PDB file of C-alpha atoms in Angstrom:
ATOM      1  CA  UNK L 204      18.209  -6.398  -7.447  1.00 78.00           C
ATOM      2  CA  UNK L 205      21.899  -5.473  -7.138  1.00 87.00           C
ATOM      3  CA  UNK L 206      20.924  -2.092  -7.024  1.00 90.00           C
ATOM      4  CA  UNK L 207      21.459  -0.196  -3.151  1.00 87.00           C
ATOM      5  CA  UNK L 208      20.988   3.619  -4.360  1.00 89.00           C
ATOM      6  CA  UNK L 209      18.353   5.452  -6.055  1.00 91.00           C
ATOM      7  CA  UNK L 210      19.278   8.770  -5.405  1.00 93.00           C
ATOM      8  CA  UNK L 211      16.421  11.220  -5.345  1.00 93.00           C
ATOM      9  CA  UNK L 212      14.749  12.570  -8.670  1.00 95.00           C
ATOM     10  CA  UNK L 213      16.691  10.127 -10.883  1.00 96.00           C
ATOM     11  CA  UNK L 214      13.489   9.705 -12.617  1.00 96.00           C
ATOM     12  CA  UNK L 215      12.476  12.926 -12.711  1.00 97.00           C
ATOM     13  CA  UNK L 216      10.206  14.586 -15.461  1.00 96.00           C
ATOM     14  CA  UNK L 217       9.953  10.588 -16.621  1.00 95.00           C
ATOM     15  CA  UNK L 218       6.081  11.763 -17.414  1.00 94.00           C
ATOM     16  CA  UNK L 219       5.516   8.979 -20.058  1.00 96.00           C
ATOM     17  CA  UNK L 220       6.274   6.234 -17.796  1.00 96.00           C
ATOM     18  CA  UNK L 221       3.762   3.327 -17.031  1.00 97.00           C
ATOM     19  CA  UNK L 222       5.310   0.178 -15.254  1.00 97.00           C
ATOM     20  CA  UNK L 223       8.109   0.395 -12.738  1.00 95.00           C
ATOM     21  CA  UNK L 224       9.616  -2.685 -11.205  1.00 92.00           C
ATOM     22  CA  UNK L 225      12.240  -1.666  -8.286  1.00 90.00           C
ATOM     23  CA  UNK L 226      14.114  -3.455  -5.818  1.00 88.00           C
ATOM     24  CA  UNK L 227      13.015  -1.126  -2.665  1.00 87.00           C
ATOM     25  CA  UNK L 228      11.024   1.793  -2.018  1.00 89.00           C
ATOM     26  CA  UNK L 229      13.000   5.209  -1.607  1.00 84.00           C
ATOM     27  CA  UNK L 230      16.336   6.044  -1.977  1.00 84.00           C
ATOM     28  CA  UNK L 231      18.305   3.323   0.121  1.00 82.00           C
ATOM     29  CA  UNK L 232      17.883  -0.744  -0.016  1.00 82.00           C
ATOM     30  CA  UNK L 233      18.689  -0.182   3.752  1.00 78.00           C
ATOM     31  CA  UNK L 234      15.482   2.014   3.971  1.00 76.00           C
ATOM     32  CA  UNK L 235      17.645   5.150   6.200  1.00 76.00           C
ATOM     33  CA  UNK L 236      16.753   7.865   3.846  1.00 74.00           C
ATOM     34  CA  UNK L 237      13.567   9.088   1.750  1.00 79.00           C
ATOM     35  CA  UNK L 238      11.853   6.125   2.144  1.00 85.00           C
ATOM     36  CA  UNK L 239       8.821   7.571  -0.249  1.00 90.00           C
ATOM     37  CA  UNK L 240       8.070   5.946  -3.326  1.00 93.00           C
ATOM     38  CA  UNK L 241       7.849   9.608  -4.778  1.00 94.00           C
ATOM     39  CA  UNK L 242      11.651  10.498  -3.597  1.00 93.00           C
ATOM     40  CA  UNK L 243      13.086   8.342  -7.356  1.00 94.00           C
ATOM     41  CA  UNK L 244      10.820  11.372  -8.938  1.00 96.00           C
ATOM     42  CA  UNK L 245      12.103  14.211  -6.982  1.00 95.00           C
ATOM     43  CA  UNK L 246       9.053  14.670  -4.135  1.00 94.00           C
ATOM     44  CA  UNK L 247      10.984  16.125  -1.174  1.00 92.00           C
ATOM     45  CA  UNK L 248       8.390  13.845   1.323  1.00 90.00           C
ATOM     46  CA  UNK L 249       5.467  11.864   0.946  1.00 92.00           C
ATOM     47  CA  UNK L 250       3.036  15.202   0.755  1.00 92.00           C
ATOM     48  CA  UNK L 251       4.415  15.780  -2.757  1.00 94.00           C
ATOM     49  CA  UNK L 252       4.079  11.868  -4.100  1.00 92.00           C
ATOM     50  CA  UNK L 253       1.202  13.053  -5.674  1.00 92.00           C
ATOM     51  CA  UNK L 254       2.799  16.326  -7.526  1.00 94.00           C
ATOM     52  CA  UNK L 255       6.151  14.149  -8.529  1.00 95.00           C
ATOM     53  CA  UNK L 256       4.633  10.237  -9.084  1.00 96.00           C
ATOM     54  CA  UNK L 257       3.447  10.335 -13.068  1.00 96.00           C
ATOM     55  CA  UNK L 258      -0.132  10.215 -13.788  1.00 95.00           C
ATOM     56  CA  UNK L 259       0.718   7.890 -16.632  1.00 97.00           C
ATOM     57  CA  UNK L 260       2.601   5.604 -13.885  1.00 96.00           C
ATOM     58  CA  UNK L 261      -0.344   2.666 -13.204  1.00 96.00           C
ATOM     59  CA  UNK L 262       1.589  -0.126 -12.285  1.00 95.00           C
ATOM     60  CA  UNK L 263       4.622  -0.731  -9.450  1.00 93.00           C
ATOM     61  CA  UNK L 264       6.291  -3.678  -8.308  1.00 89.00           C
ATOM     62  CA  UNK L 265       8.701  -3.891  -5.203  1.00 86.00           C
ATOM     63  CA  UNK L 266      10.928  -7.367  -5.748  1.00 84.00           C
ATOM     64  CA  UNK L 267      12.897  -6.399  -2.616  1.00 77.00           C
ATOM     65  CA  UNK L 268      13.529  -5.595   0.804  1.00 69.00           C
ATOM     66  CA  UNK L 269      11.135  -6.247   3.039  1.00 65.00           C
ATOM     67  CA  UNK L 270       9.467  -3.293   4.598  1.00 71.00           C
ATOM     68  CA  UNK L 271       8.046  -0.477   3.392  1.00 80.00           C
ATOM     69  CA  UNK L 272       7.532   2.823   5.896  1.00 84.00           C
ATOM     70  CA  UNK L 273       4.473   4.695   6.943  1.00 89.00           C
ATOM     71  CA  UNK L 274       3.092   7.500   4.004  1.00 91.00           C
ATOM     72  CA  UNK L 275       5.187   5.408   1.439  1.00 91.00           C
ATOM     73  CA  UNK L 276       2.948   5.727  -1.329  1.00 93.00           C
ATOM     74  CA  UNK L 277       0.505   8.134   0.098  1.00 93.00           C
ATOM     75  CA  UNK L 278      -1.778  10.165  -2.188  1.00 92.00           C
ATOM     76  CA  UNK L 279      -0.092   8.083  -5.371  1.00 93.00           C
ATOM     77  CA  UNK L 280      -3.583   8.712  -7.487  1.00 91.00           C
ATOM     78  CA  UNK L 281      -2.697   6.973 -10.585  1.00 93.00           C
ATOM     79  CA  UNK L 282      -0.830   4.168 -10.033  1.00 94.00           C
ATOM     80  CA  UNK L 283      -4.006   1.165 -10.509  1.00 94.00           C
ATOM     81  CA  UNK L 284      -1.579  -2.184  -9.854  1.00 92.00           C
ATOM     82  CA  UNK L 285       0.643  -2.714  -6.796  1.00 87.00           C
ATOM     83  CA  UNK L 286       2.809  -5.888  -6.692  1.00 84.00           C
ATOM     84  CA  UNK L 287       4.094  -5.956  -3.140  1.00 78.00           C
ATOM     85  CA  UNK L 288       5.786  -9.728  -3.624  1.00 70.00           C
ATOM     86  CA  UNK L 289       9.038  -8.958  -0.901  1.00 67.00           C
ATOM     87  CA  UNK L 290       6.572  -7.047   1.676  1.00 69.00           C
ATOM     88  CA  UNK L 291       7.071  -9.209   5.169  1.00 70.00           C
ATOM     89  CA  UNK L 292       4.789  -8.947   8.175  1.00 77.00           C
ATOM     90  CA  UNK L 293       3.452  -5.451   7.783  1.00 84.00           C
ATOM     91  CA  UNK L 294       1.656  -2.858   5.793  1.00 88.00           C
ATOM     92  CA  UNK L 295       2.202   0.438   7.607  1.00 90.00           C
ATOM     93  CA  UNK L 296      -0.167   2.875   8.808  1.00 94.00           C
ATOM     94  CA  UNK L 297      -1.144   5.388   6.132  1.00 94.00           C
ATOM     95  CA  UNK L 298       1.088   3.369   3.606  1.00 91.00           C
ATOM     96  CA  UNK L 299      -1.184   3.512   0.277  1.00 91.00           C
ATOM     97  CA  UNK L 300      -3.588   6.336   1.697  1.00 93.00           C
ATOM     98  CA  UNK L 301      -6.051   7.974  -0.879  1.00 92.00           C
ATOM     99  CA  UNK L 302      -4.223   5.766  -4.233  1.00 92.00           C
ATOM    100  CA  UNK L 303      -7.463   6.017  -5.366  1.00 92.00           C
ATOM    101  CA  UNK L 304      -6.746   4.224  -8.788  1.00 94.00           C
ATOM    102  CA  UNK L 305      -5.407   1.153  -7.199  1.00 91.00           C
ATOM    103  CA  UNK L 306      -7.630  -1.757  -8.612  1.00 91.00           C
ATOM    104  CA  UNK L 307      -5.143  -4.780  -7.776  1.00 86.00           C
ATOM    105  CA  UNK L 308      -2.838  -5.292  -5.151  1.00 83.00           C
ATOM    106  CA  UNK L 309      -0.752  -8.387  -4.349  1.00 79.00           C
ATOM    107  CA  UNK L 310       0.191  -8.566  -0.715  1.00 78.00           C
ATOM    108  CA  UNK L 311       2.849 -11.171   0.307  1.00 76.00           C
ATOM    109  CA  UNK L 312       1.848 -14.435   2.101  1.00 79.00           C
ATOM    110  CA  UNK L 313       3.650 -13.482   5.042  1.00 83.00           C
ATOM    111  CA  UNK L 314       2.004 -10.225   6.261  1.00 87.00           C
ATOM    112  CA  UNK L 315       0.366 -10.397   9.851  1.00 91.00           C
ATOM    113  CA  UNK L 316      -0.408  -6.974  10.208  1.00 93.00           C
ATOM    114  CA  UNK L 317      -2.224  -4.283   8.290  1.00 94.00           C
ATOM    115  CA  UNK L 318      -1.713  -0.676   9.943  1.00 95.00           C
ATOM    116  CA  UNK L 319      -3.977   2.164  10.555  1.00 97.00           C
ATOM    117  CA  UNK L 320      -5.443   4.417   7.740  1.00 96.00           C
ATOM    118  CA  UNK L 321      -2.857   1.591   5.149  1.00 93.00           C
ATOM    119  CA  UNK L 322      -5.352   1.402   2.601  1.00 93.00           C
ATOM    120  CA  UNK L 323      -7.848   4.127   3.256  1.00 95.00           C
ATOM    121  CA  UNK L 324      -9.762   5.307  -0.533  1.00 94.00           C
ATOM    122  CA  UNK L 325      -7.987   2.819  -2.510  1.00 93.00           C
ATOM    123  CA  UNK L 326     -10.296   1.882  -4.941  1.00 92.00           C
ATOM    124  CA  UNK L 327      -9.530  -1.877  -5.158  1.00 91.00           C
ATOM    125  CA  UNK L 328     -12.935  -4.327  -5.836  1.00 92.00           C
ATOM    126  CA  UNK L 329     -12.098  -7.438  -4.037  1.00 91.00           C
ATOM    127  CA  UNK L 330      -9.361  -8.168  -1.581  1.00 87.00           C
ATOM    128  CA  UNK L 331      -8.112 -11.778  -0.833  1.00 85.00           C
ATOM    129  CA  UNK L 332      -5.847 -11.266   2.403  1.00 87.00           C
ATOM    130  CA  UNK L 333      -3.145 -13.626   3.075  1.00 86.00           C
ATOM    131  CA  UNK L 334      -3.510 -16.343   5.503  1.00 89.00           C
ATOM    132  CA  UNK L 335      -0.714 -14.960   8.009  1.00 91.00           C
ATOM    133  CA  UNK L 336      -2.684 -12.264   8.487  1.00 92.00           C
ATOM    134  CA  UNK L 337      -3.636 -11.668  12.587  1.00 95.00           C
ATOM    135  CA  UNK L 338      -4.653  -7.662  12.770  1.00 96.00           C
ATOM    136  CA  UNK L 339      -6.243  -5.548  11.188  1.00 96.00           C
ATOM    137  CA  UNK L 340      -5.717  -2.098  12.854  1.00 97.00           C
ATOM    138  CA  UNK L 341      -8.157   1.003  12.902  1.00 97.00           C
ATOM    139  CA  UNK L 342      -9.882   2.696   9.642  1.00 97.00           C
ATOM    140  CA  UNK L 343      -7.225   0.345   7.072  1.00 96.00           C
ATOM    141  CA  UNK L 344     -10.102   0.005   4.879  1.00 95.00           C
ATOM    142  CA  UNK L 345     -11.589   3.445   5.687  1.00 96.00           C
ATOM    143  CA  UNK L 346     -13.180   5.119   2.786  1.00 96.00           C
ATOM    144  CA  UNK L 347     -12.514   2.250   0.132  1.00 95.00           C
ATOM    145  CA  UNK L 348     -15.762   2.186  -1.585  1.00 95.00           C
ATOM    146  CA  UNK L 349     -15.355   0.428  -4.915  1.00 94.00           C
ATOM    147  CA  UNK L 350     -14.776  -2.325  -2.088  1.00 93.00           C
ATOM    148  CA  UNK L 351     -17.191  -5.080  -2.652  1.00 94.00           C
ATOM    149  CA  UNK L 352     -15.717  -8.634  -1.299  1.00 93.00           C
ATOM    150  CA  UNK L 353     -12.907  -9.404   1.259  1.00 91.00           C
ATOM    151  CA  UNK L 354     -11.719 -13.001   1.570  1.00 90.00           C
ATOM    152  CA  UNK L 355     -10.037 -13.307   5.207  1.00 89.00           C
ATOM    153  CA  UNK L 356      -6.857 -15.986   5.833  1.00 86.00           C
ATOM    154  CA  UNK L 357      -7.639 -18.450   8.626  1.00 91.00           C
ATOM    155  CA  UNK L 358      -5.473 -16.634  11.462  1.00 94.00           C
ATOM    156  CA  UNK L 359      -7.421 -13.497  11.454  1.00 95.00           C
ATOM    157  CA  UNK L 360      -7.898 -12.841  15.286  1.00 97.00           C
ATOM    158  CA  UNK L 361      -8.791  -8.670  15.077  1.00 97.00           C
ATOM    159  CA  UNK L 362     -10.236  -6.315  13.172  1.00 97.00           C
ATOM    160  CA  UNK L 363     -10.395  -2.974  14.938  1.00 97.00           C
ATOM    161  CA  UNK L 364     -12.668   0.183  15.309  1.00 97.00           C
ATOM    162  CA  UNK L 365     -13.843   1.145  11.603  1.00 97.00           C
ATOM    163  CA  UNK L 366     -12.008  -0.645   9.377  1.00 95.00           C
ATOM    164  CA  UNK L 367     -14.215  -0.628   6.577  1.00 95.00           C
ATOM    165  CA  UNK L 368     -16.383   2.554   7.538  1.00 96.00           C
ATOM    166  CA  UNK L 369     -17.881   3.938   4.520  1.00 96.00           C
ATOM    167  CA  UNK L 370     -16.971   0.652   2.258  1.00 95.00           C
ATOM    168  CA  UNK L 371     -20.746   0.747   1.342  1.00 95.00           C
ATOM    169  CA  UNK L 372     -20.842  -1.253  -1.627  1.00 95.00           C
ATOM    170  CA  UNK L 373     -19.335  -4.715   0.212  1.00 94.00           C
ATOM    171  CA  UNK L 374     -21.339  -7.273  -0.603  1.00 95.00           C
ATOM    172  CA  UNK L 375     -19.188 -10.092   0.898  1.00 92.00           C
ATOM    173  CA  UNK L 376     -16.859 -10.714   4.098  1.00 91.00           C
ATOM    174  CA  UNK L 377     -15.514 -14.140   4.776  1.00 89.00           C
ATOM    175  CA  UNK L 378     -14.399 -14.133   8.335  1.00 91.00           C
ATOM    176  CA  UNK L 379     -12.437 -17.113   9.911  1.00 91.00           C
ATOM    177  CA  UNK L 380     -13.345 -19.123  12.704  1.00 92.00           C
ATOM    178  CA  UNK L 381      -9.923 -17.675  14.777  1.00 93.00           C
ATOM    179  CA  UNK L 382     -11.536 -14.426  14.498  1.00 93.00           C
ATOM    180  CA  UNK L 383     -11.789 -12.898  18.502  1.00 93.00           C
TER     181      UNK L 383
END
C-alpha cells in the first residue's frame, strides 16, 4: 500500500500471471496519469487493455484509493474475479465494459452510484448490490446475460432506461420499497 508509482509496462510480457493485488488502478495512487488497469502491462489507453492484460490474469484486487475512472478495465476478457474492497461511491460509466469472464465481483458497501454502460457483457451470475446504492444509470447491466439474480440494497431509488436489456436469463430481481 506504500506504493504511489507504477510506471507503465512494469509488468509487461508477465504472460503467466494469474492473481494481482494492487493498491490503485493505473500508474499514479493520485489517479493523474494512465488511469487504465492495462497501463502496469504496457496498453497505451484503455482500447489496448485487451491486447496488453494476460489471458492467464483471472483475478484482481484494488486495496486502495478510492476511485477508479471511466474505460478502466474495459474489454479485460479474462480476468473472472474482481475485488473492488477501496471503491467509494461510484462505478464509472463503461468501467468493466465487455470483461466477459468476470464471474464474481465484490463492490464496496459504500457505492451509491453505478454509471452508464459500467458493467455491460460481464458475465457475472448473481449480483448482490450494496445497500448505499441510490442509481443505477442507463444500459449498466446491458448485455450481461449469464445474469440470472440481482439482490437490490434498501436505498435503491432509480434504475434508468435499459439497464438490464438483453439480461435474458434473470430469473430474480429483488427491488426495495425506496425504489421511485
Amino acid at each position: 500500500d506504500s506504493v504511489n508509482e507504477i510506471k507503465s509496462g512494469a509488468l509487461y510480457n508477465c504472460n503467466s500471471l494469474t492473481t494481482i493485488t494492487l493498491p490503485f488502478v493505473g500508474e499514479t495512487k493520485d489517479g493523474i496519469s494512465n488511469t487504465h488497469f492495462g497501463c502496469v502491462f504496457g496498453a497505451s489507453n484503455y482500447s489496448y487493455n485487451y491486447d496488453y492484460v494476460p489471458s492467464s490474469l483471472k483475478t484482481v484486487i484494488i486495496t486502495g484509493g478510492t476511485s477508479i475512472d471511466s474505460f478502466a478495465f474495459y474489454n479485460c476478457s479474462s480476468i473472472e474475479k474482481l475485488d473492488l474492497r477501496s471503491l467509494e461511491y461510484y462505478v464509472p460509466d463503461y468501467a468493466f465494459y465487455e470483461c466477459k469472464s468476470v464471474k464474481e465481483i465484490k463492490i464496496y458497501s459504500g457505492v451509491e452510484k453505478i454509471g452508464r454502460n459500467a458493467f455491460v457483457g460481464v458475465g457475472v451470475e448473481k449480483l448482490s448490490l450494496p445497500s448505499a446504492l441510490r442509481i443505477v444509470e442507463e444500459d449498466a447491466f446491458r448485455g450481461c446475460i449469464s445474469l440470472n439474480e440481482v439482490n437490490f440494497g434498501s436505498n435503491l431509488v432509480q434504475i434508468k432506461d435499459r439497464a438490464f436489456q438483453y439480461c435474458e436469463n434473470l430469473l430474480s430481481v429483488n427491488l426495495p420499497d425506496s425504489l421511485e
